[in-house]
PDB file of C-alpha atoms in Angstrom:
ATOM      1  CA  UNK D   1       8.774  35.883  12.136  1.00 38.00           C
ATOM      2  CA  UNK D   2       7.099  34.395  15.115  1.00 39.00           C
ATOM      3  CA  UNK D   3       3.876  36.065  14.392  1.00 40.00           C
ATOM      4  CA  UNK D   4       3.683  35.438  11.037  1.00 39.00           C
ATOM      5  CA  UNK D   5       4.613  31.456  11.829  1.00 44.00           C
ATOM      6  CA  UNK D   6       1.457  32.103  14.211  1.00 44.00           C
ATOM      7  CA  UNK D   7      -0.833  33.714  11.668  1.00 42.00           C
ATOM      8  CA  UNK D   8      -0.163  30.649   9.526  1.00 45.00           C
ATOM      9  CA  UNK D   9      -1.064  28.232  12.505  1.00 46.00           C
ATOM     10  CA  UNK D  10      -4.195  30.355  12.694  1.00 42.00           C
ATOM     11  CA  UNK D  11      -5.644  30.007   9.481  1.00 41.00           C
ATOM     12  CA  UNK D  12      -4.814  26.962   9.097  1.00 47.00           C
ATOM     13  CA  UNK D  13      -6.126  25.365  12.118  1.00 49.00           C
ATOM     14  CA  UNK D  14      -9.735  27.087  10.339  1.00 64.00           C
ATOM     15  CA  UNK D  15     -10.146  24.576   7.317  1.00 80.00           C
ATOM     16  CA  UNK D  16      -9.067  21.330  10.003  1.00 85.00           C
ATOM     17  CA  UNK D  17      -9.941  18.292   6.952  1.00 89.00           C
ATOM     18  CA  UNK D  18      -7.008  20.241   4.462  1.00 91.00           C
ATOM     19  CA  UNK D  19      -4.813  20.379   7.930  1.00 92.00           C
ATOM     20  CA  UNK D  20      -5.635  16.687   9.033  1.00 94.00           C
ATOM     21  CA  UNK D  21      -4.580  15.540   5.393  1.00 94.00           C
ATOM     22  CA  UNK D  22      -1.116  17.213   5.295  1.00 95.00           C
ATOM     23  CA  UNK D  23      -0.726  15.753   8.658  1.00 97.00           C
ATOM     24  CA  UNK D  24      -1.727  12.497   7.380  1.00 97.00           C
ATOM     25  CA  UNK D  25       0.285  12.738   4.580  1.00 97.00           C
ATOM     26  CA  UNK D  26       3.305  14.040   6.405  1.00 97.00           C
ATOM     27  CA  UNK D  27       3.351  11.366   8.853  1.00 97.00           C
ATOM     28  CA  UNK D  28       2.920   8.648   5.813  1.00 97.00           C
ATOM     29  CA  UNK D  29       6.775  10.119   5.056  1.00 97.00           C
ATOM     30  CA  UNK D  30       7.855   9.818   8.516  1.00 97.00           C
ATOM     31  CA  UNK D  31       6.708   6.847   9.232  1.00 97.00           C
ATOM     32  CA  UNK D  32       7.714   5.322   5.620  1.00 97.00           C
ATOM     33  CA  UNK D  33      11.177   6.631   6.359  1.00 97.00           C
ATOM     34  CA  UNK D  34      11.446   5.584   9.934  1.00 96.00           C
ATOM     35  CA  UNK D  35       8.970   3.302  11.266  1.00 96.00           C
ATOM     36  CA  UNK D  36       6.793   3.491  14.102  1.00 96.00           C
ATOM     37  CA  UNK D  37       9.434   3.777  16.716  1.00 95.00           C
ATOM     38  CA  UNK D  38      11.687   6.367  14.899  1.00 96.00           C
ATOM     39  CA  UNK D  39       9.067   8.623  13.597  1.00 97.00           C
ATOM     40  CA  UNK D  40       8.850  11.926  15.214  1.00 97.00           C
ATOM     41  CA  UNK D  41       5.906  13.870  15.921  1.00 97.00           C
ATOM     42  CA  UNK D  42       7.946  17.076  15.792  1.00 96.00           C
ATOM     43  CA  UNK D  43       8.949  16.240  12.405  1.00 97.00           C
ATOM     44  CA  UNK D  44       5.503  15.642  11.309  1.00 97.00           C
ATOM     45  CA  UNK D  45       4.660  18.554  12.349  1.00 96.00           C
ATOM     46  CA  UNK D  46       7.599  20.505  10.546  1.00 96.00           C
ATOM     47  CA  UNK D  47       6.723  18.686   6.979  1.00 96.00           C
ATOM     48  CA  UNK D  48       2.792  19.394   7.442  1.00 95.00           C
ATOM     49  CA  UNK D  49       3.977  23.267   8.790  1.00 93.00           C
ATOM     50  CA  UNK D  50       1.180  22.945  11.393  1.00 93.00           C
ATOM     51  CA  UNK D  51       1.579  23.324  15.854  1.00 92.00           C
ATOM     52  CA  UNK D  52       2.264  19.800  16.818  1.00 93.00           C
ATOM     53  CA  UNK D  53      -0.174  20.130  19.590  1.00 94.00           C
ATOM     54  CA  UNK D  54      -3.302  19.997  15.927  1.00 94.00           C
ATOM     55  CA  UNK D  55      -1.617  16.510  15.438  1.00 95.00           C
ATOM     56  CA  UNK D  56      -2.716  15.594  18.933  1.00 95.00           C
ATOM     57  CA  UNK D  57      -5.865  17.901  18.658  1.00 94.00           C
ATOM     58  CA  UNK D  58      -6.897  16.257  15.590  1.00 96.00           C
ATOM     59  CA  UNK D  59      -5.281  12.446  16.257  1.00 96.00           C
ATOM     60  CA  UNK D  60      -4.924  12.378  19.667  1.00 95.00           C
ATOM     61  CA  UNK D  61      -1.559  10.234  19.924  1.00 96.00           C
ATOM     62  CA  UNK D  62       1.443   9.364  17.924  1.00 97.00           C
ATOM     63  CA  UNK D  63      -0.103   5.678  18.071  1.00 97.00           C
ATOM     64  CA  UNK D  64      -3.820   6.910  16.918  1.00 97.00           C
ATOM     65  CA  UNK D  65      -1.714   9.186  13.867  1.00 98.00           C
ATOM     66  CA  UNK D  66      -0.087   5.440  12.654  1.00 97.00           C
ATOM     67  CA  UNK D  67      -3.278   4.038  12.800  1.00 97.00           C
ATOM     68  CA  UNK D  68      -4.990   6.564  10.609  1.00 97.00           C
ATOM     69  CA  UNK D  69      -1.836   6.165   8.048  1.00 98.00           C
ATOM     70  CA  UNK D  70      -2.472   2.626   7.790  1.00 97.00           C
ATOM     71  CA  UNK D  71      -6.180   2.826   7.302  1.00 97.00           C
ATOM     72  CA  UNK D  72      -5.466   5.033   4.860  1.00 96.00           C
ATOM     73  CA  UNK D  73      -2.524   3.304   2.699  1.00 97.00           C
ATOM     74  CA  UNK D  74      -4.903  -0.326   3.545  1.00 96.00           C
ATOM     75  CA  UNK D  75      -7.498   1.922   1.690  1.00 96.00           C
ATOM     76  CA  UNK D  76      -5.813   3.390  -0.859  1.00 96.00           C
ATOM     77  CA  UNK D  77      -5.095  -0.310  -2.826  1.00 96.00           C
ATOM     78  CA  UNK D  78      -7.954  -1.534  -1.735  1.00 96.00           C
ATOM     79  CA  UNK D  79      -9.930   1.085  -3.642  1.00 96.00           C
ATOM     80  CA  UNK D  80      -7.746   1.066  -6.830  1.00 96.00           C
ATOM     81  CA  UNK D  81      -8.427  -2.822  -6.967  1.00 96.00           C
ATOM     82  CA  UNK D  82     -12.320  -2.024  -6.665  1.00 95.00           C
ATOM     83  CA  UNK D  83     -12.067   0.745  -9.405  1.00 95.00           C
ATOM     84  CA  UNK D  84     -10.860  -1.938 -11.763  1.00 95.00           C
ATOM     85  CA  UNK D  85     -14.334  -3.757 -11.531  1.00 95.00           C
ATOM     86  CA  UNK D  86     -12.922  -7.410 -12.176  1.00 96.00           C
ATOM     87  CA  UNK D  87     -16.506  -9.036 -11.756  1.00 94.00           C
ATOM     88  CA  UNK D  88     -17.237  -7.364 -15.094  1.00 96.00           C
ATOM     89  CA  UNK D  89     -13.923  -8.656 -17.096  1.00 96.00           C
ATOM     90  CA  UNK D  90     -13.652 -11.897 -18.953  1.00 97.00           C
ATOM     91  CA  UNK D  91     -11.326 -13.911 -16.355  1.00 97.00           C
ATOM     92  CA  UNK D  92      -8.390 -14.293 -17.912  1.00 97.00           C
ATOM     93  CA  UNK D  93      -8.608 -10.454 -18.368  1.00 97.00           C
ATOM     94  CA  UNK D  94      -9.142  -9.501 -14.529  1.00 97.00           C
ATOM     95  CA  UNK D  95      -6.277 -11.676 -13.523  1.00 97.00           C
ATOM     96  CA  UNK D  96      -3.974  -9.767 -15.492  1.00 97.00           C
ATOM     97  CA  UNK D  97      -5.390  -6.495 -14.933  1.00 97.00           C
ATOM     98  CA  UNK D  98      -5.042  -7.449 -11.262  1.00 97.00           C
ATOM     99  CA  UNK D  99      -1.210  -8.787 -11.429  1.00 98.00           C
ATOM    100  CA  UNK D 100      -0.578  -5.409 -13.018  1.00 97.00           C
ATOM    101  CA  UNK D 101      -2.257  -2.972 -10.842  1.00 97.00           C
ATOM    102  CA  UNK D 102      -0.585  -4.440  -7.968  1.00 97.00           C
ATOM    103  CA  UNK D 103       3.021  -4.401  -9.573  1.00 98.00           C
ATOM    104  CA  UNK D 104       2.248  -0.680 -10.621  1.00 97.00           C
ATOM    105  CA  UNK D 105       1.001  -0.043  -7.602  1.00 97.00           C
ATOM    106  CA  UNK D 106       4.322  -0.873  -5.445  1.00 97.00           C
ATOM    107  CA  UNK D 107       6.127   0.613  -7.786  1.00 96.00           C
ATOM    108  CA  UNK D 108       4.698   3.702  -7.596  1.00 95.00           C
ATOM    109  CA  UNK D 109       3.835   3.411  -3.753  1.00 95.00           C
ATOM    110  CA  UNK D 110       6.834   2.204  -1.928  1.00 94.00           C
ATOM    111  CA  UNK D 111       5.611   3.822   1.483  1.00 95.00           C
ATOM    112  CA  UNK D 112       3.202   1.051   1.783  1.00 96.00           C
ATOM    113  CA  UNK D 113       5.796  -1.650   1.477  1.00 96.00           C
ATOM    114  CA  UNK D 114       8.245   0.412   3.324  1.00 96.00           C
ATOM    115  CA  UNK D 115       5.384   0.633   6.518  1.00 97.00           C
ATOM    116  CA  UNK D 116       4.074  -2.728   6.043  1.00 96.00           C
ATOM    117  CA  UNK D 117       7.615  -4.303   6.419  1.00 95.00           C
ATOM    118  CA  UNK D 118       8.298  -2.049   9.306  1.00 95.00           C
ATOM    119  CA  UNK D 119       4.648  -3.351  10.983  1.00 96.00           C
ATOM    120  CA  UNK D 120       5.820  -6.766  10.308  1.00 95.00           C
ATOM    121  CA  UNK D 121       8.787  -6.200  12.887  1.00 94.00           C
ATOM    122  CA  UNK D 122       6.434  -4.857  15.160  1.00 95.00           C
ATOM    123  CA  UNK D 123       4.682  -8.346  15.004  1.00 96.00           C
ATOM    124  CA  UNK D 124       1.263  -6.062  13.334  1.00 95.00           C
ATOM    125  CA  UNK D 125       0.981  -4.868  16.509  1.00 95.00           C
ATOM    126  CA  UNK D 126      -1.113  -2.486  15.577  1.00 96.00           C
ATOM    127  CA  UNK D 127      -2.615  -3.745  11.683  1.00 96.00           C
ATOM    128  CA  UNK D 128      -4.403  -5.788  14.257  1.00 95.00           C
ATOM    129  CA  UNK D 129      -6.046  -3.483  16.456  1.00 95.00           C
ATOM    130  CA  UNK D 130      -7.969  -2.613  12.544  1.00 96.00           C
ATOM    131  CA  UNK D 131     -10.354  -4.984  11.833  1.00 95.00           C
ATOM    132  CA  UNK D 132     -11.755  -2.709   9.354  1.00 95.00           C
ATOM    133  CA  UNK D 133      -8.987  -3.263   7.311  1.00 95.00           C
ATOM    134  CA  UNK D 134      -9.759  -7.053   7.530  1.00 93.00           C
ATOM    135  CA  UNK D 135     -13.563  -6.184   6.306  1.00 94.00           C
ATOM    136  CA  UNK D 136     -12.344  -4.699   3.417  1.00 93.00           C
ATOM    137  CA  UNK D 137     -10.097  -6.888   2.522  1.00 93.00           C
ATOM    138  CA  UNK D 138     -12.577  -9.852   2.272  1.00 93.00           C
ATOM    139  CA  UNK D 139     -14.596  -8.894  -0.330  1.00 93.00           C
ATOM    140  CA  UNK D 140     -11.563  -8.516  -2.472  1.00 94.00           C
ATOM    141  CA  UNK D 141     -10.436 -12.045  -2.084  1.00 95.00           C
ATOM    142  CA  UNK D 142     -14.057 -12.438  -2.788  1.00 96.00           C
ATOM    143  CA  UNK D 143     -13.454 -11.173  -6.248  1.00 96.00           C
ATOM    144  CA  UNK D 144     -10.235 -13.615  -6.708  1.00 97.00           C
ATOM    145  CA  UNK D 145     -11.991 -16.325  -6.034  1.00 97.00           C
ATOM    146  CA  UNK D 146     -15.082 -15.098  -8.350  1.00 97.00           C
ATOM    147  CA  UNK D 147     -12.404 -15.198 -11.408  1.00 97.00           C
ATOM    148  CA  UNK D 148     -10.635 -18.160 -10.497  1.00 97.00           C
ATOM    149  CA  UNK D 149     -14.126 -20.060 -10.479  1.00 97.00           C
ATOM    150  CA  UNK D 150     -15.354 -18.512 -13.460  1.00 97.00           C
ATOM    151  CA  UNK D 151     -11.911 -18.818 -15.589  1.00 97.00           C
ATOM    152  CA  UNK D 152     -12.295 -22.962 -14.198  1.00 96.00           C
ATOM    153  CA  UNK D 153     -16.368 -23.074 -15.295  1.00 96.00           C
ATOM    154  CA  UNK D 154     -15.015 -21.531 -19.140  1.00 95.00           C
ATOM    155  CA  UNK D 155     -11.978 -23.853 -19.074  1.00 95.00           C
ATOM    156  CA  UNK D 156      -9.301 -21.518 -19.051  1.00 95.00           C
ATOM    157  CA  UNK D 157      -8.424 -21.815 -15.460  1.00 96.00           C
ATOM    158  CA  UNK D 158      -7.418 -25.006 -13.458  1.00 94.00           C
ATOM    159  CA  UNK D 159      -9.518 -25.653 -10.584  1.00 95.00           C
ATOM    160  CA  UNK D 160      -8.511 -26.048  -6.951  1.00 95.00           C
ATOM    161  CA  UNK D 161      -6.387 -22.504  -6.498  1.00 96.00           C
ATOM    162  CA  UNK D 162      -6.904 -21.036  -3.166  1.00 97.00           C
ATOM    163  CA  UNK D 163      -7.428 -17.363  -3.695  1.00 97.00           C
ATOM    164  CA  UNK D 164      -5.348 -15.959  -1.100  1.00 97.00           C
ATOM    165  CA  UNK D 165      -2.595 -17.973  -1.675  1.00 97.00           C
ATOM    166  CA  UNK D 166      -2.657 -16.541  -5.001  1.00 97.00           C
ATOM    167  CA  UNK D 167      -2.766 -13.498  -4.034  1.00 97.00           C
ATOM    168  CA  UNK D 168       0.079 -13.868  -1.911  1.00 97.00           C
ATOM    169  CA  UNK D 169       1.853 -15.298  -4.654  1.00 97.00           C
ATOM    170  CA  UNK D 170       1.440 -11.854  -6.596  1.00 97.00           C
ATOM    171  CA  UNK D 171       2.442  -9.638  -3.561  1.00 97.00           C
ATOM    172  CA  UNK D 172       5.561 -11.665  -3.627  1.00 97.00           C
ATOM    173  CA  UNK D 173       6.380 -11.381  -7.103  1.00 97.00           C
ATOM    174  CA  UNK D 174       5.765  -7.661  -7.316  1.00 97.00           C
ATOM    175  CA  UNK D 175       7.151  -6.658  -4.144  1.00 96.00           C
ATOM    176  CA  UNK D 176      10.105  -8.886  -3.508  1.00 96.00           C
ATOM    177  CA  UNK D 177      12.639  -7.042  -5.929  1.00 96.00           C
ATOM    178  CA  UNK D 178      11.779  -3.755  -4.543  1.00 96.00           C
ATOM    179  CA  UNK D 179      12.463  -4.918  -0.710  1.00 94.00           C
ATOM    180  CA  UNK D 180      15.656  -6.426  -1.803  1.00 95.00           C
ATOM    181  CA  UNK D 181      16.359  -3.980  -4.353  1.00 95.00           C
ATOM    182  CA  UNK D 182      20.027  -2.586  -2.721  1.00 95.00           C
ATOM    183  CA  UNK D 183      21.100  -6.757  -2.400  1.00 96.00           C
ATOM    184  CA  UNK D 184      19.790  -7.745  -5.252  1.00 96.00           C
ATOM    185  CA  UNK D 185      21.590  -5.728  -7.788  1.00 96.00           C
ATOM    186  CA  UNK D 186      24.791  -5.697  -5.606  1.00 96.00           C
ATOM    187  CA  UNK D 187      24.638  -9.207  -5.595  1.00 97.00           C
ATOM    188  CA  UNK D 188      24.050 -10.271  -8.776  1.00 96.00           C
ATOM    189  CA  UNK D 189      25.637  -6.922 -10.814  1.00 96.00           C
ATOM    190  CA  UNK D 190      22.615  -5.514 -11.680  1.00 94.00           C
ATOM    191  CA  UNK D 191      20.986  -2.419 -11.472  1.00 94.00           C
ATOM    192  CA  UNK D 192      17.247  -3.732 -10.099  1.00 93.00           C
ATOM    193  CA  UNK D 193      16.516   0.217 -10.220  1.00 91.00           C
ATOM    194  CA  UNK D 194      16.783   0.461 -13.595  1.00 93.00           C
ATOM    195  CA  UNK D 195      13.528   1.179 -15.800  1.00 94.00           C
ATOM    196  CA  UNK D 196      14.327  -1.536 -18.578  1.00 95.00           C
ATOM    197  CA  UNK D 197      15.041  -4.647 -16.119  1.00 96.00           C
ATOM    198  CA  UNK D 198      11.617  -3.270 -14.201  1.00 95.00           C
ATOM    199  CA  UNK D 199       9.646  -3.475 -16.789  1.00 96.00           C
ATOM    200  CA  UNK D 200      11.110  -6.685 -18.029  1.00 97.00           C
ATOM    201  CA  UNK D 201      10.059  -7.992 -14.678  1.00 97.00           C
ATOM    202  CA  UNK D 202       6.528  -6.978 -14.768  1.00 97.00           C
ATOM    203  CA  UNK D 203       6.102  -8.932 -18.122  1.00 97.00           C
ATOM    204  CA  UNK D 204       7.789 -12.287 -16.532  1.00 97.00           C
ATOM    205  CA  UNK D 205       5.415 -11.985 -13.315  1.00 98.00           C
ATOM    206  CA  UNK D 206       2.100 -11.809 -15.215  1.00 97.00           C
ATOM    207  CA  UNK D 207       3.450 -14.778 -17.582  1.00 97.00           C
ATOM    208  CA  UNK D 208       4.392 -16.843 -14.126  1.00 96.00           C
ATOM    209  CA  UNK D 209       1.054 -15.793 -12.705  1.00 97.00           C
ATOM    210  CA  UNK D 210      -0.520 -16.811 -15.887  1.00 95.00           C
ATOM    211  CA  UNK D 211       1.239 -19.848 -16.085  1.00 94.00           C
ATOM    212  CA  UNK D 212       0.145 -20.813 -12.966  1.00 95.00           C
ATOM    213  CA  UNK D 213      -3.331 -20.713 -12.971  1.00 96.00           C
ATOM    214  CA  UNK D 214      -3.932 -21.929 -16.967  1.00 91.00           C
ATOM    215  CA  UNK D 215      -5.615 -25.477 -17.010  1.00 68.00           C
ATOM    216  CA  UNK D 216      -3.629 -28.017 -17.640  1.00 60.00           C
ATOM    217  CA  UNK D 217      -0.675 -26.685 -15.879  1.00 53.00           C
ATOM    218  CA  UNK D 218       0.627 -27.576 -12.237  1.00 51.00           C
ATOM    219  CA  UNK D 219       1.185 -24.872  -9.986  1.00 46.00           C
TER     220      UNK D 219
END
């Protein structure tokens, strides 16, 4: 059984970019499920069936493996959000196309809120060491502030709304009930899981969102 386990780790370790992407993907579980601090390289290495000692050939450290996993989940919305091509969309268009790619997107992604929260409690420890992930993300807010002054110049949009802030304002609104999820519905009775009362929730964020920005209203 040994040998065969061995064979495996042979060919494998011959096409190293399909190996480094199950390891990338196996520690985007792990850490998802665990954090930083309770990850395990050994279970990494058990999910991605590969020798632990390719995640260090290939990563170098447990530390270097997180950082890879957030580059990667930093660049996974940030490339959906640039697929959309907002610049090219009447403005009232792109900002709901935008409030519902990023609701649909933690919905369907809850290993990047799960990590994100757990780098929070590390103080973004290591989010910080990125700055690539900073680079990226400023041509995005970029394009939020591209349809907030072109939705103002048609005179659909108020003026004066500070892109990031509205942005923030959408991360909160689509990400909030899936945080609190196991409170929420034991609080209040309701089952937040449940398809109908998620979708009905994606409907009232775009109309607060939209609500918020449409001239003549205050935010």
């Amino acid at each position: 059984m040994k040998q065969v386990s061995g064979r495996q780790h042979a060919v494998r370790s011959r096409d190293p970019e399909r190996t480094k992407g199950e390891i990338l993907n196996a520690a985007l579980k792990e850490f998802a499920a665990n954090g930083f601090d309770g990850a395990k390289v050994q279970m990494i290495a058990e999910v991605a069936r590969c020798n632990p000692r390719l995640i260090y050939h290939y990563y170098g450290s447990k530390e270097k493996l997180y950082l890879a996993v957030l580059r990667h989940i930093y660049g996974e919305i940030r490339a959906r959000e640039d697929e959309l091509h907002l610049e090219a969309m009447p403005p009232e268009e792109a900002l709901d196309r935008l409030v519902a790619l990023t609701f649909d997107f933690f919905e369907s992604n809850t290993a990047f809120l799960s990590i994100t929260r757990s780098e929070n409690l590390l103080g973004g420890r290591f989010v910080s060491q990125l700055p690539e992930i900073q680079k990226m993300s400023a041509p995005f807010l970029d394009k939020i502030a591209d349809i907030l002054a072109r939705g103002a110049k048609a005179g659909v949009f108020r003026g004066g709304i500070d892109p990031l802030q509205l942005y923030v304002s959408i991360v909160a609104l689509s990400a909030h009930h899936i945080n609190a999820s196991h409170t929420l519905s034991a609080t209040f009775g309701t089952d937040i899981m449940g398809k109908a009362w998620r979708q009905a929730r994606r409907d009232h964020v775009g109309a607060l969102i939209n609500n918020a920005v449409i001239s003549g209203e205050s935010f």
